[in-house]
Amino acid sequence: MLLEISKILSNPINIIVLGWLGIYLFFVFFIFFYKYISLFLWIRKEEDALNSILISDVFPMNSSLYSCLEKSSKTNKYTFDACIEGAKKKANNALVFLSIVASTSPFIGLFGTVVGILTAFSSMQSVTTLNMIAPAIADALVATAIGIIVAVPAYSFHQILAKKVEDLIIILKMQRDIYLSK
């Protein structure tokens, strides 16, 4: 096993590719857990604020819309919409990174595979057998597999967080509509 890992890491391009994908994977999980927890807490706070609006005519101070609206002299649909767009921008922060990782990591892995296969073919002697070339090609394909392993959680996490952002925006729009209808 260690011998196989040392063969994969013998090529400097593979080290760069696998290191890059490893950094991607770390940040994908970090961003997901951080954003998931923060969006969960934000949604819960806005749901409490929505319930307060339903019960009373007073706009709750714990709402992020209240914080935004107190900076404005007018309270109308347009200022609400501007505040909701600001919240949407803040909530979508870092989701672009997940999208970039999901789309680029397979290509980074494929690049490592192509370089590994080129290296395997260039190191062939005049007479080679399948037993000699197959392990080198298999080692090269590891980079593509790692690229896909990084892309799948990045894409999945992006979709999960995008849905959370959508839920948050719906709650904020409900707050706006209920408040303006009273």
Short mmCIF file of N, CA and C in Angstrom, two decimals:
data_model
loop_
_atom_site.label_atom_id
_atom_site.label_comp_id
_atom_site.label_asym_id
_atom_site.label_seq_id
_atom_site.Cartn_x
_atom_site.Cartn_y
_atom_site.Cartn_z
N MET A 1 0.82 -1.20 0.00
CA MET A 1 0.00 0.00 0.00
C MET A 1 0.86 1.26 0.00
N LEU A 2 1.87 1.32 0.89
CA LEU A 2 2.75 2.48 0.93
C LEU A 2 3.55 2.61 -0.35
N LEU A 3 3.92 1.48 -0.94
CA LEU A 3 4.65 1.51 -2.20
C LEU A 3 3.79 2.11 -3.31
N GLU A 4 2.50 1.75 -3.31
CA GLU A 4 1.59 2.30 -4.31
C GLU A 4 1.41 3.80 -4.13
N ILE A 5 1.30 4.26 -2.90
CA ILE A 5 1.14 5.69 -2.64
C ILE A 5 2.41 6.43 -3.04
N SER A 6 3.56 5.84 -2.77
CA SER A 6 4.81 6.52 -3.14
C SER A 6 4.96 6.59 -4.66
N LYS A 7 4.43 5.60 -5.41
CA LYS A 7 4.47 5.67 -6.87
C LYS A 7 3.57 6.79 -7.38
N ILE A 8 2.40 6.94 -6.78
CA ILE A 8 1.48 8.00 -7.19
C ILE A 8 2.10 9.37 -6.91
N LEU A 9 2.75 9.51 -5.78
CA LEU A 9 3.32 10.79 -5.40
C LEU A 9 4.72 11.02 -5.95
N SER A 10 5.21 10.11 -6.79
CA SER A 10 6.54 10.30 -7.37
C SER A 10 6.52 11.38 -8.44
N ASN A 11 5.38 11.64 -9.03
CA ASN A 11 5.25 12.66 -10.06
C ASN A 11 4.88 13.99 -9.39
N PRO A 12 5.67 15.05 -9.61
CA PRO A 12 5.35 16.33 -8.96
C PRO A 12 3.99 16.89 -9.36
N ILE A 13 3.53 16.61 -10.57
CA ILE A 13 2.21 17.08 -10.99
C ILE A 13 1.13 16.41 -10.14
N ASN A 14 1.29 15.11 -9.87
CA ASN A 14 0.32 14.41 -9.02
C ASN A 14 0.29 14.99 -7.61
N ILE A 15 1.44 15.38 -7.10
CA ILE A 15 1.49 15.98 -5.77
C ILE A 15 0.71 17.29 -5.78
N ILE A 16 0.91 18.10 -6.81
CA ILE A 16 0.20 19.38 -6.92
C ILE A 16 -1.30 19.13 -7.05
N VAL A 17 -1.68 18.22 -7.96
CA VAL A 17 -3.09 17.95 -8.20
C VAL A 17 -3.77 17.41 -6.95
N LEU A 18 -3.18 16.41 -6.31
CA LEU A 18 -3.79 15.83 -5.12
C LEU A 18 -3.79 16.81 -3.95
N GLY A 19 -2.75 17.63 -3.85
CA GLY A 19 -2.72 18.66 -2.80
C GLY A 19 -3.81 19.69 -3.02
N TRP A 20 -3.98 20.13 -4.27
CA TRP A 20 -5.01 21.10 -4.62
C TRP A 20 -6.40 20.55 -4.30
N LEU A 21 -6.63 19.30 -4.69
CA LEU A 21 -7.92 18.69 -4.42
C LEU A 21 -8.14 18.47 -2.92
N GLY A 22 -7.08 18.18 -2.20
CA GLY A 22 -7.18 18.04 -0.75
C GLY A 22 -7.57 19.35 -0.07
N ILE A 23 -6.98 20.45 -0.53
CA ILE A 23 -7.33 21.77 0.00
C ILE A 23 -8.79 22.09 -0.33
N TYR A 24 -9.18 21.80 -1.58
CA TYR A 24 -10.58 21.99 -1.98
C TYR A 24 -11.50 21.23 -1.03
N LEU A 25 -11.20 19.96 -0.80
CA LEU A 25 -12.07 19.12 0.03
C LEU A 25 -12.20 19.67 1.45
N PHE A 26 -11.08 20.12 2.01
CA PHE A 26 -11.11 20.70 3.35
C PHE A 26 -12.06 21.90 3.39
N PHE A 27 -11.91 22.81 2.44
CA PHE A 27 -12.74 24.01 2.44
C PHE A 27 -14.20 23.71 2.11
N VAL A 28 -14.44 22.71 1.30
CA VAL A 28 -15.83 22.32 1.00
C VAL A 28 -16.54 21.92 2.28
N PHE A 29 -15.93 21.08 3.08
CA PHE A 29 -16.56 20.64 4.33
C PHE A 29 -16.64 21.78 5.34
N PHE A 30 -15.59 22.58 5.43
CA PHE A 30 -15.60 23.70 6.36
C PHE A 30 -16.72 24.68 6.03
N ILE A 31 -16.81 25.08 4.76
CA ILE A 31 -17.84 26.02 4.34
C ILE A 31 -19.22 25.43 4.56
N PHE A 32 -19.40 24.16 4.22
CA PHE A 32 -20.71 23.56 4.38
C PHE A 32 -21.18 23.60 5.83
N PHE A 33 -20.36 23.12 6.74
CA PHE A 33 -20.80 23.06 8.14
C PHE A 33 -20.99 24.46 8.72
N TYR A 34 -20.10 25.38 8.39
CA TYR A 34 -20.24 26.74 8.89
C TYR A 34 -21.52 27.38 8.36
N LYS A 35 -21.74 27.31 7.05
CA LYS A 35 -22.92 27.95 6.45
C LYS A 35 -24.21 27.24 6.87
N TYR A 36 -24.17 25.93 6.98
CA TYR A 36 -25.38 25.20 7.37
C TYR A 36 -25.83 25.62 8.76
N ILE A 37 -24.89 25.67 9.69
CA ILE A 37 -25.24 26.05 11.07
C ILE A 37 -25.70 27.50 11.11
N SER A 38 -25.00 28.40 10.43
CA SER A 38 -25.39 29.81 10.48
C SER A 38 -26.74 30.03 9.79
N LEU A 39 -27.00 29.36 8.67
CA LEU A 39 -28.30 29.50 8.01
C LEU A 39 -29.41 28.88 8.86
N PHE A 40 -29.14 27.76 9.49
CA PHE A 40 -30.13 27.13 10.36
C PHE A 40 -30.54 28.08 11.48
N LEU A 41 -29.55 28.70 12.13
CA LEU A 41 -29.85 29.63 13.22
C LEU A 41 -30.56 30.88 12.71
N TRP A 42 -30.16 31.37 11.56
CA TRP A 42 -30.79 32.55 10.98
C TRP A 42 -32.25 32.28 10.62
N ILE A 43 -32.50 31.13 10.02
CA ILE A 43 -33.87 30.75 9.65
C ILE A 43 -34.73 30.62 10.90
N ARG A 44 -34.20 30.01 11.93
CA ARG A 44 -34.96 29.86 13.17
C ARG A 44 -35.30 31.22 13.78
N LYS A 45 -34.34 32.14 13.74
CA LYS A 45 -34.58 33.50 14.26
C LYS A 45 -35.66 34.20 13.44
N GLU A 46 -35.61 34.03 12.12
CA GLU A 46 -36.61 34.69 11.27
C GLU A 46 -37.99 34.04 11.40
N GLU A 47 -38.04 32.75 11.66
CA GLU A 47 -39.33 32.10 11.92
C GLU A 47 -39.95 32.63 13.21
N ASP A 48 -39.13 32.85 14.23
CA ASP A 48 -39.63 33.45 15.47
C ASP A 48 -40.15 34.86 15.22
N ALA A 49 -39.43 35.60 14.40
CA ALA A 49 -39.86 36.95 14.06
C ALA A 49 -41.17 36.92 13.27
N LEU A 50 -41.30 35.97 12.38
CA LEU A 50 -42.54 35.83 11.60
C LEU A 50 -43.71 35.54 12.53
N ASN A 51 -43.52 34.66 13.49
CA ASN A 51 -44.58 34.36 14.46
C ASN A 51 -44.95 35.59 15.28
N SER A 52 -43.96 36.42 15.61
CA SER A 52 -44.24 37.64 16.36
C SER A 52 -45.07 38.61 15.53
N ILE A 53 -44.77 38.70 14.24
CA ILE A 53 -45.55 39.59 13.37
C ILE A 53 -46.98 39.10 13.27
N LEU A 54 -47.16 37.80 13.22
CA LEU A 54 -48.52 37.25 13.13
C LEU A 54 -49.33 37.54 14.39
N ILE A 55 -48.67 37.54 15.53
CA ILE A 55 -49.35 37.75 16.81
C ILE A 55 -49.63 39.22 17.06
N SER A 56 -48.67 40.09 16.75
CA SER A 56 -48.84 41.51 17.06
C SER A 56 -48.57 42.36 15.82
N ASP A 57 -48.85 43.63 15.92
CA ASP A 57 -48.61 44.55 14.82
C ASP A 57 -47.20 45.13 14.84
N VAL A 58 -46.45 44.82 15.85
CA VAL A 58 -45.12 45.37 16.00
C VAL A 58 -44.11 44.49 15.26
N PHE A 59 -43.24 45.15 14.50
CA PHE A 59 -42.20 44.40 13.80
C PHE A 59 -41.14 44.01 14.82
N PRO A 60 -40.82 42.73 14.93
CA PRO A 60 -39.89 42.28 15.98
C PRO A 60 -38.47 42.78 15.74
N MET A 61 -37.82 43.13 16.81
CA MET A 61 -36.45 43.66 16.73
C MET A 61 -35.43 42.58 16.39
N ASN A 62 -35.77 41.31 16.58
CA ASN A 62 -34.80 40.25 16.30
C ASN A 62 -34.77 39.87 14.82
N SER A 63 -35.60 40.48 14.01
CA SER A 63 -35.60 40.19 12.58
C SER A 63 -34.48 40.94 11.89
N SER A 64 -33.85 40.30 10.93
CA SER A 64 -32.82 40.99 10.16
C SER A 64 -33.43 42.09 9.30
N LEU A 65 -34.71 41.97 8.95
CA LEU A 65 -35.38 43.03 8.21
C LEU A 65 -35.53 44.27 9.07
N TYR A 66 -35.81 44.09 10.34
CA TYR A 66 -35.93 45.23 11.26
C TYR A 66 -34.62 45.99 11.31
N SER A 67 -33.52 45.27 11.42
CA SER A 67 -32.20 45.91 11.48
C SER A 67 -31.94 46.73 10.23
N CYS A 68 -32.35 46.21 9.10
CA CYS A 68 -32.15 46.90 7.83
C CYS A 68 -33.09 48.09 7.71
N LEU A 69 -34.35 47.90 8.09
CA LEU A 69 -35.36 48.94 7.92
C LEU A 69 -35.16 50.14 8.85
N GLU A 70 -34.55 49.91 10.01
CA GLU A 70 -34.36 51.03 10.93
C GLU A 70 -33.35 52.03 10.39
N LYS A 71 -32.58 51.64 9.39
CA LYS A 71 -31.63 52.55 8.75
C LYS A 71 -32.31 53.43 7.71
N SER A 72 -33.53 53.06 7.32
CA SER A 72 -34.25 53.79 6.28
C SER A 72 -35.35 54.65 6.90
N SER A 73 -35.64 55.77 6.25
CA SER A 73 -36.71 56.63 6.75
C SER A 73 -38.08 56.18 6.25
N LYS A 74 -38.11 55.39 5.19
CA LYS A 74 -39.38 54.91 4.62
C LYS A 74 -39.51 53.40 4.84
N THR A 75 -40.75 52.99 5.08
CA THR A 75 -41.03 51.57 5.19
C THR A 75 -42.08 51.22 4.14
N ASN A 76 -41.60 50.80 2.99
CA ASN A 76 -42.50 50.40 1.92
C ASN A 76 -41.96 49.14 1.25
N LYS A 77 -42.64 48.68 0.24
CA LYS A 77 -42.26 47.44 -0.43
C LYS A 77 -40.85 47.51 -0.99
N TYR A 78 -40.46 48.67 -1.49
CA TYR A 78 -39.15 48.80 -2.12
C TYR A 78 -38.01 48.72 -1.11
N THR A 79 -38.20 49.33 0.04
CA THR A 79 -37.16 49.22 1.05
C THR A 79 -37.10 47.80 1.61
N PHE A 80 -38.26 47.16 1.76
CA PHE A 80 -38.27 45.75 2.17
C PHE A 80 -37.52 44.89 1.15
N ASP A 81 -37.82 45.12 -0.14
CA ASP A 81 -37.16 44.33 -1.19
C ASP A 81 -35.65 44.54 -1.19
N ALA A 82 -35.23 45.77 -0.97
CA ALA A 82 -33.79 46.05 -0.91
C ALA A 82 -33.16 45.31 0.28
N CYS A 83 -33.84 45.30 1.40
CA CYS A 83 -33.33 44.59 2.58
C CYS A 83 -33.29 43.08 2.34
N ILE A 84 -34.30 42.56 1.67
CA ILE A 84 -34.33 41.12 1.37
C ILE A 84 -33.20 40.76 0.41
N GLU A 85 -32.95 41.62 -0.58
CA GLU A 85 -31.83 41.35 -1.50
C GLU A 85 -30.49 41.39 -0.78
N GLY A 86 -30.35 42.30 0.18
CA GLY A 86 -29.13 42.35 0.98
C GLY A 86 -28.95 41.08 1.80
N ALA A 87 -30.05 40.60 2.37
CA ALA A 87 -30.00 39.35 3.14
C ALA A 87 -29.66 38.17 2.22
N LYS A 88 -30.22 38.19 1.03
CA LYS A 88 -29.95 37.11 0.06
C LYS A 88 -28.47 37.10 -0.32
N LYS A 89 -27.91 38.27 -0.53
CA LYS A 89 -26.49 38.37 -0.87
C LYS A 89 -25.62 37.83 0.27
N LYS A 90 -25.97 38.22 1.48
CA LYS A 90 -25.21 37.74 2.64
C LYS A 90 -25.36 36.24 2.82
N ALA A 91 -26.55 35.71 2.61
CA ALA A 91 -26.79 34.27 2.78
C ALA A 91 -26.09 33.44 1.71
N ASN A 92 -25.99 33.99 0.50
CA ASN A 92 -25.34 33.27 -0.60
C ASN A 92 -23.83 33.34 -0.56
N ASN A 93 -23.29 34.10 0.37
CA ASN A 93 -21.86 34.25 0.49
C ASN A 93 -21.19 32.87 0.65
N ALA A 94 -20.18 32.60 -0.10
CA ALA A 94 -19.38 31.36 -0.09
C ALA A 94 -20.01 30.20 -0.86
N LEU A 95 -21.25 30.33 -1.30
CA LEU A 95 -21.84 29.27 -2.11
C LEU A 95 -21.22 29.20 -3.50
N VAL A 96 -20.72 30.32 -3.98
CA VAL A 96 -20.05 30.35 -5.28
C VAL A 96 -18.81 29.46 -5.25
N PHE A 97 -18.10 29.48 -4.12
CA PHE A 97 -16.91 28.64 -4.01
C PHE A 97 -17.27 27.16 -4.16
N LEU A 98 -18.37 26.74 -3.55
CA LEU A 98 -18.79 25.34 -3.68
C LEU A 98 -19.12 25.01 -5.13
N SER A 99 -19.74 25.95 -5.82
CA SER A 99 -20.07 25.75 -7.22
C SER A 99 -18.80 25.64 -8.07
N ILE A 100 -17.83 26.48 -7.79
CA ILE A 100 -16.57 26.44 -8.53
C ILE A 100 -15.85 25.12 -8.30
N VAL A 101 -15.81 24.69 -7.06
CA VAL A 101 -15.14 23.42 -6.73
C VAL A 101 -15.85 22.26 -7.42
N ALA A 102 -17.18 22.27 -7.39
CA ALA A 102 -17.94 21.18 -8.01
C ALA A 102 -17.68 21.10 -9.51
N SER A 103 -17.47 22.24 -10.14
CA SER A 103 -17.27 22.21 -11.59
C SER A 103 -15.81 22.04 -11.99
N THR A 104 -14.87 22.48 -11.17
CA THR A 104 -13.46 22.41 -11.59
C THR A 104 -12.70 21.19 -11.08
N SER A 105 -13.09 20.62 -9.97
CA SER A 105 -12.29 19.51 -9.41
C SER A 105 -12.22 18.28 -10.33
N PRO A 106 -13.28 17.91 -11.07
CA PRO A 106 -13.08 16.79 -12.01
C PRO A 106 -12.05 17.11 -13.09
N PHE A 107 -12.00 18.37 -13.52
CA PHE A 107 -11.02 18.74 -14.54
C PHE A 107 -9.60 18.75 -13.98
N ILE A 108 -9.46 19.17 -12.75
CA ILE A 108 -8.14 19.13 -12.11
C ILE A 108 -7.68 17.68 -11.99
N GLY A 109 -8.60 16.79 -11.57
CA GLY A 109 -8.28 15.36 -11.49
C GLY A 109 -7.95 14.79 -12.86
N LEU A 110 -8.69 15.20 -13.87
CA LEU A 110 -8.43 14.72 -15.24
C LEU A 110 -7.07 15.19 -15.72
N PHE A 111 -6.70 16.41 -15.38
CA PHE A 111 -5.37 16.90 -15.74
C PHE A 111 -4.29 16.02 -15.12
N GLY A 112 -4.46 15.66 -13.85
CA GLY A 112 -3.50 14.77 -13.19
C GLY A 112 -3.43 13.42 -13.86
N THR A 113 -4.58 12.92 -14.31
CA THR A 113 -4.62 11.64 -15.00
C THR A 113 -3.90 11.70 -16.34
N VAL A 114 -4.15 12.74 -17.09
CA VAL A 114 -3.50 12.88 -18.40
C VAL A 114 -1.99 12.96 -18.24
N VAL A 115 -1.54 13.75 -17.29
CA VAL A 115 -0.09 13.86 -17.06
C VAL A 115 0.47 12.51 -16.60
N GLY A 116 -0.26 11.80 -15.75
CA GLY A 116 0.19 10.49 -15.29
C GLY A 116 0.27 9.48 -16.42
N ILE A 117 -0.69 9.49 -17.31
CA ILE A 117 -0.67 8.56 -18.45
C ILE A 117 0.46 8.93 -19.41
N LEU A 118 0.67 10.21 -19.65
CA LEU A 118 1.78 10.63 -20.51
C LEU A 118 3.12 10.20 -19.91
N THR A 119 3.25 10.35 -18.61
CA THR A 119 4.47 9.92 -17.93
C THR A 119 4.64 8.41 -18.05
N ALA A 120 3.54 7.67 -17.90
CA ALA A 120 3.62 6.21 -18.01
C ALA A 120 4.06 5.79 -19.41
N PHE A 121 3.51 6.42 -20.43
CA PHE A 121 3.88 6.07 -21.80
C PHE A 121 5.30 6.52 -22.14
N SER A 122 5.71 7.64 -21.61
CA SER A 122 7.06 8.11 -21.92
C SER A 122 8.13 7.27 -21.23
N SER A 123 7.79 6.60 -20.15
CA SER A 123 8.77 5.77 -19.45
C SER A 123 8.81 4.34 -19.98
N MET A 124 7.99 4.04 -20.98
CA MET A 124 7.99 2.68 -21.55
C MET A 124 9.29 2.44 -22.31
N GLN A 125 9.74 1.20 -22.20
CA GLN A 125 10.89 0.81 -23.00
C GLN A 125 10.39 0.23 -24.31
N SER A 126 11.28 -0.23 -25.11
CA SER A 126 10.89 -0.72 -26.44
C SER A 126 9.93 -1.91 -26.36
N VAL A 127 10.15 -2.80 -25.44
CA VAL A 127 9.27 -3.95 -25.30
C VAL A 127 8.55 -3.85 -23.96
N THR A 128 7.25 -3.69 -23.99
CA THR A 128 6.47 -3.62 -22.76
C THR A 128 5.29 -4.56 -22.87
N THR A 129 4.87 -4.96 -21.73
CA THR A 129 3.68 -5.80 -21.68
C THR A 129 2.59 -5.04 -20.92
N LEU A 130 1.42 -5.59 -21.00
CA LEU A 130 0.30 -4.98 -20.29
C LEU A 130 0.55 -4.97 -18.79
N ASN A 131 1.25 -5.99 -18.31
CA ASN A 131 1.56 -6.05 -16.87
C ASN A 131 2.49 -4.92 -16.44
N MET A 132 3.22 -4.38 -17.38
CA MET A 132 4.14 -3.30 -17.02
C MET A 132 3.46 -1.93 -17.07
N ILE A 133 2.56 -1.75 -18.03
CA ILE A 133 1.96 -0.43 -18.23
C ILE A 133 0.67 -0.24 -17.43
N ALA A 134 -0.06 -1.32 -17.17
CA ALA A 134 -1.35 -1.22 -16.48
C ALA A 134 -1.24 -0.58 -15.09
N PRO A 135 -0.27 -0.96 -14.26
CA PRO A 135 -0.19 -0.30 -12.94
C PRO A 135 0.05 1.20 -13.03
N ALA A 136 0.84 1.63 -14.00
CA ALA A 136 1.11 3.06 -14.14
C ALA A 136 -0.15 3.82 -14.56
N ILE A 137 -0.93 3.23 -15.46
CA ILE A 137 -2.18 3.86 -15.88
C ILE A 137 -3.19 3.86 -14.73
N ALA A 138 -3.24 2.77 -14.00
CA ALA A 138 -4.16 2.71 -12.85
C ALA A 138 -3.80 3.78 -11.82
N ASP A 139 -2.49 3.97 -11.59
CA ASP A 139 -2.06 5.02 -10.66
C ASP A 139 -2.46 6.40 -11.17
N ALA A 140 -2.40 6.59 -12.47
CA ALA A 140 -2.77 7.88 -13.05
C ALA A 140 -4.26 8.16 -12.88
N LEU A 141 -5.07 7.13 -12.94
CA LEU A 141 -6.52 7.30 -12.83
C LEU A 141 -6.98 7.69 -11.42
N VAL A 142 -6.09 7.55 -10.46
CA VAL A 142 -6.42 7.93 -9.08
C VAL A 142 -6.77 9.42 -9.02
N ALA A 143 -6.07 10.24 -9.79
CA ALA A 143 -6.33 11.68 -9.76
C ALA A 143 -7.76 11.99 -10.20
N THR A 144 -8.24 11.32 -11.24
CA THR A 144 -9.62 11.55 -11.68
C THR A 144 -10.61 11.12 -10.61
N ALA A 145 -10.33 9.99 -9.99
CA ALA A 145 -11.22 9.51 -8.93
C ALA A 145 -11.27 10.50 -7.77
N ILE A 146 -10.14 11.03 -7.39
CA ILE A 146 -10.11 12.02 -6.30
C ILE A 146 -10.86 13.28 -6.71
N GLY A 147 -10.71 13.69 -7.96
CA GLY A 147 -11.45 14.86 -8.45
C GLY A 147 -12.95 14.67 -8.35
N ILE A 148 -13.41 13.49 -8.68
CA ILE A 148 -14.85 13.21 -8.60
C ILE A 148 -15.28 13.12 -7.13
N ILE A 149 -14.43 12.54 -6.30
CA ILE A 149 -14.74 12.45 -4.87
C ILE A 149 -14.89 13.84 -4.26
N VAL A 150 -14.13 14.81 -4.73
CA VAL A 150 -14.25 16.18 -4.23
C VAL A 150 -15.49 16.87 -4.83
N ALA A 151 -15.77 16.60 -6.09
CA ALA A 151 -16.87 17.29 -6.78
C ALA A 151 -18.24 16.91 -6.22
N VAL A 152 -18.43 15.66 -5.88
CA VAL A 152 -19.75 15.19 -5.45
C VAL A 152 -20.20 15.88 -4.16
N PRO A 153 -19.41 15.91 -3.10
CA PRO A 153 -19.89 16.64 -1.92
C PRO A 153 -20.02 18.15 -2.17
N ALA A 154 -19.12 18.72 -2.98
CA ALA A 154 -19.22 20.15 -3.25
C ALA A 154 -20.55 20.48 -3.93
N TYR A 155 -20.93 19.68 -4.92
CA TYR A 155 -22.19 19.90 -5.61
C TYR A 155 -23.39 19.66 -4.68
N SER A 156 -23.33 18.57 -3.93
CA SER A 156 -24.43 18.25 -3.01
C SER A 156 -24.59 19.32 -1.95
N PHE A 157 -23.48 19.76 -1.36
CA PHE A 157 -23.54 20.78 -0.32
C PHE A 157 -24.04 22.10 -0.90
N HIS A 158 -23.64 22.42 -2.11
CA HIS A 158 -24.13 23.64 -2.75
C HIS A 158 -25.65 23.60 -2.88
N GLN A 159 -26.18 22.46 -3.31
CA GLN A 159 -27.63 22.33 -3.48
C GLN A 159 -28.36 22.42 -2.14
N ILE A 160 -27.82 21.81 -1.11
CA ILE A 160 -28.45 21.85 0.21
C ILE A 160 -28.47 23.29 0.74
N LEU A 161 -27.34 23.98 0.62
CA LEU A 161 -27.28 25.34 1.12
C LEU A 161 -28.12 26.30 0.29
N ALA A 162 -28.18 26.08 -1.02
CA ALA A 162 -29.03 26.92 -1.87
C ALA A 162 -30.49 26.78 -1.46
N LYS A 163 -30.91 25.59 -1.09
CA LYS A 163 -32.29 25.39 -0.61
C LYS A 163 -32.52 26.11 0.71
N LYS A 164 -31.53 26.08 1.59
CA LYS A 164 -31.65 26.80 2.86
C LYS A 164 -31.78 28.31 2.61
N VAL A 165 -31.01 28.83 1.68
CA VAL A 165 -31.09 30.26 1.35
C VAL A 165 -32.48 30.57 0.79
N GLU A 166 -32.99 29.71 -0.06
CA GLU A 166 -34.33 29.89 -0.61
C GLU A 166 -35.38 29.90 0.51
N ASP A 167 -35.26 28.99 1.46
CA ASP A 167 -36.18 28.96 2.60
C ASP A 167 -36.12 30.27 3.39
N LEU A 168 -34.92 30.77 3.61
CA LEU A 168 -34.74 32.02 4.35
C LEU A 168 -35.42 33.18 3.62
N ILE A 169 -35.23 33.26 2.32
CA ILE A 169 -35.80 34.36 1.54
C ILE A 169 -37.33 34.29 1.55
N ILE A 170 -37.87 33.09 1.50
CA ILE A 170 -39.33 32.93 1.57
C ILE A 170 -39.86 33.46 2.90
N ILE A 171 -39.18 33.15 3.99
CA ILE A 171 -39.61 33.62 5.31
C ILE A 171 -39.53 35.15 5.38
N LEU A 172 -38.46 35.72 4.83
CA LEU A 172 -38.33 37.18 4.84
C LEU A 172 -39.44 37.84 4.01
N LYS A 173 -39.77 37.24 2.88
CA LYS A 173 -40.85 37.78 2.05
C LYS A 173 -42.20 37.65 2.75
N MET A 174 -42.38 36.58 3.50
CA MET A 174 -43.62 36.43 4.27
C MET A 174 -43.71 37.52 5.34
N GLN A 175 -42.59 37.80 5.99
CA GLN A 175 -42.58 38.89 6.98
C GLN A 175 -42.97 40.20 6.32
N ARG A 176 -42.37 40.49 5.18
CA ARG A 176 -42.69 41.72 4.46
C ARG A 176 -44.18 41.79 4.11
N ASP A 177 -44.71 40.72 3.53
CA ASP A 177 -46.08 40.73 3.08
C ASP A 177 -47.08 40.88 4.24
N ILE A 178 -46.81 40.18 5.32
CA ILE A 178 -47.71 40.27 6.48
C ILE A 178 -47.65 41.65 7.11
N TYR A 179 -46.43 42.19 7.24
CA TYR A 179 -46.30 43.50 7.85
C TYR A 179 -46.97 44.59 6.99
N LEU A 180 -46.77 44.52 5.69
CA LEU A 180 -47.35 45.54 4.80
C LEU A 180 -48.86 45.40 4.65
N SER A 181 -49.39 44.22 4.92
CA SER A 181 -50.82 44.02 4.80
C SER A 181 -51.60 44.51 6.02
N LYS A 182 -50.91 44.77 7.11
CA LYS A 182 -51.59 45.21 8.35
C LYS A 182 -51.82 46.68 8.35
#
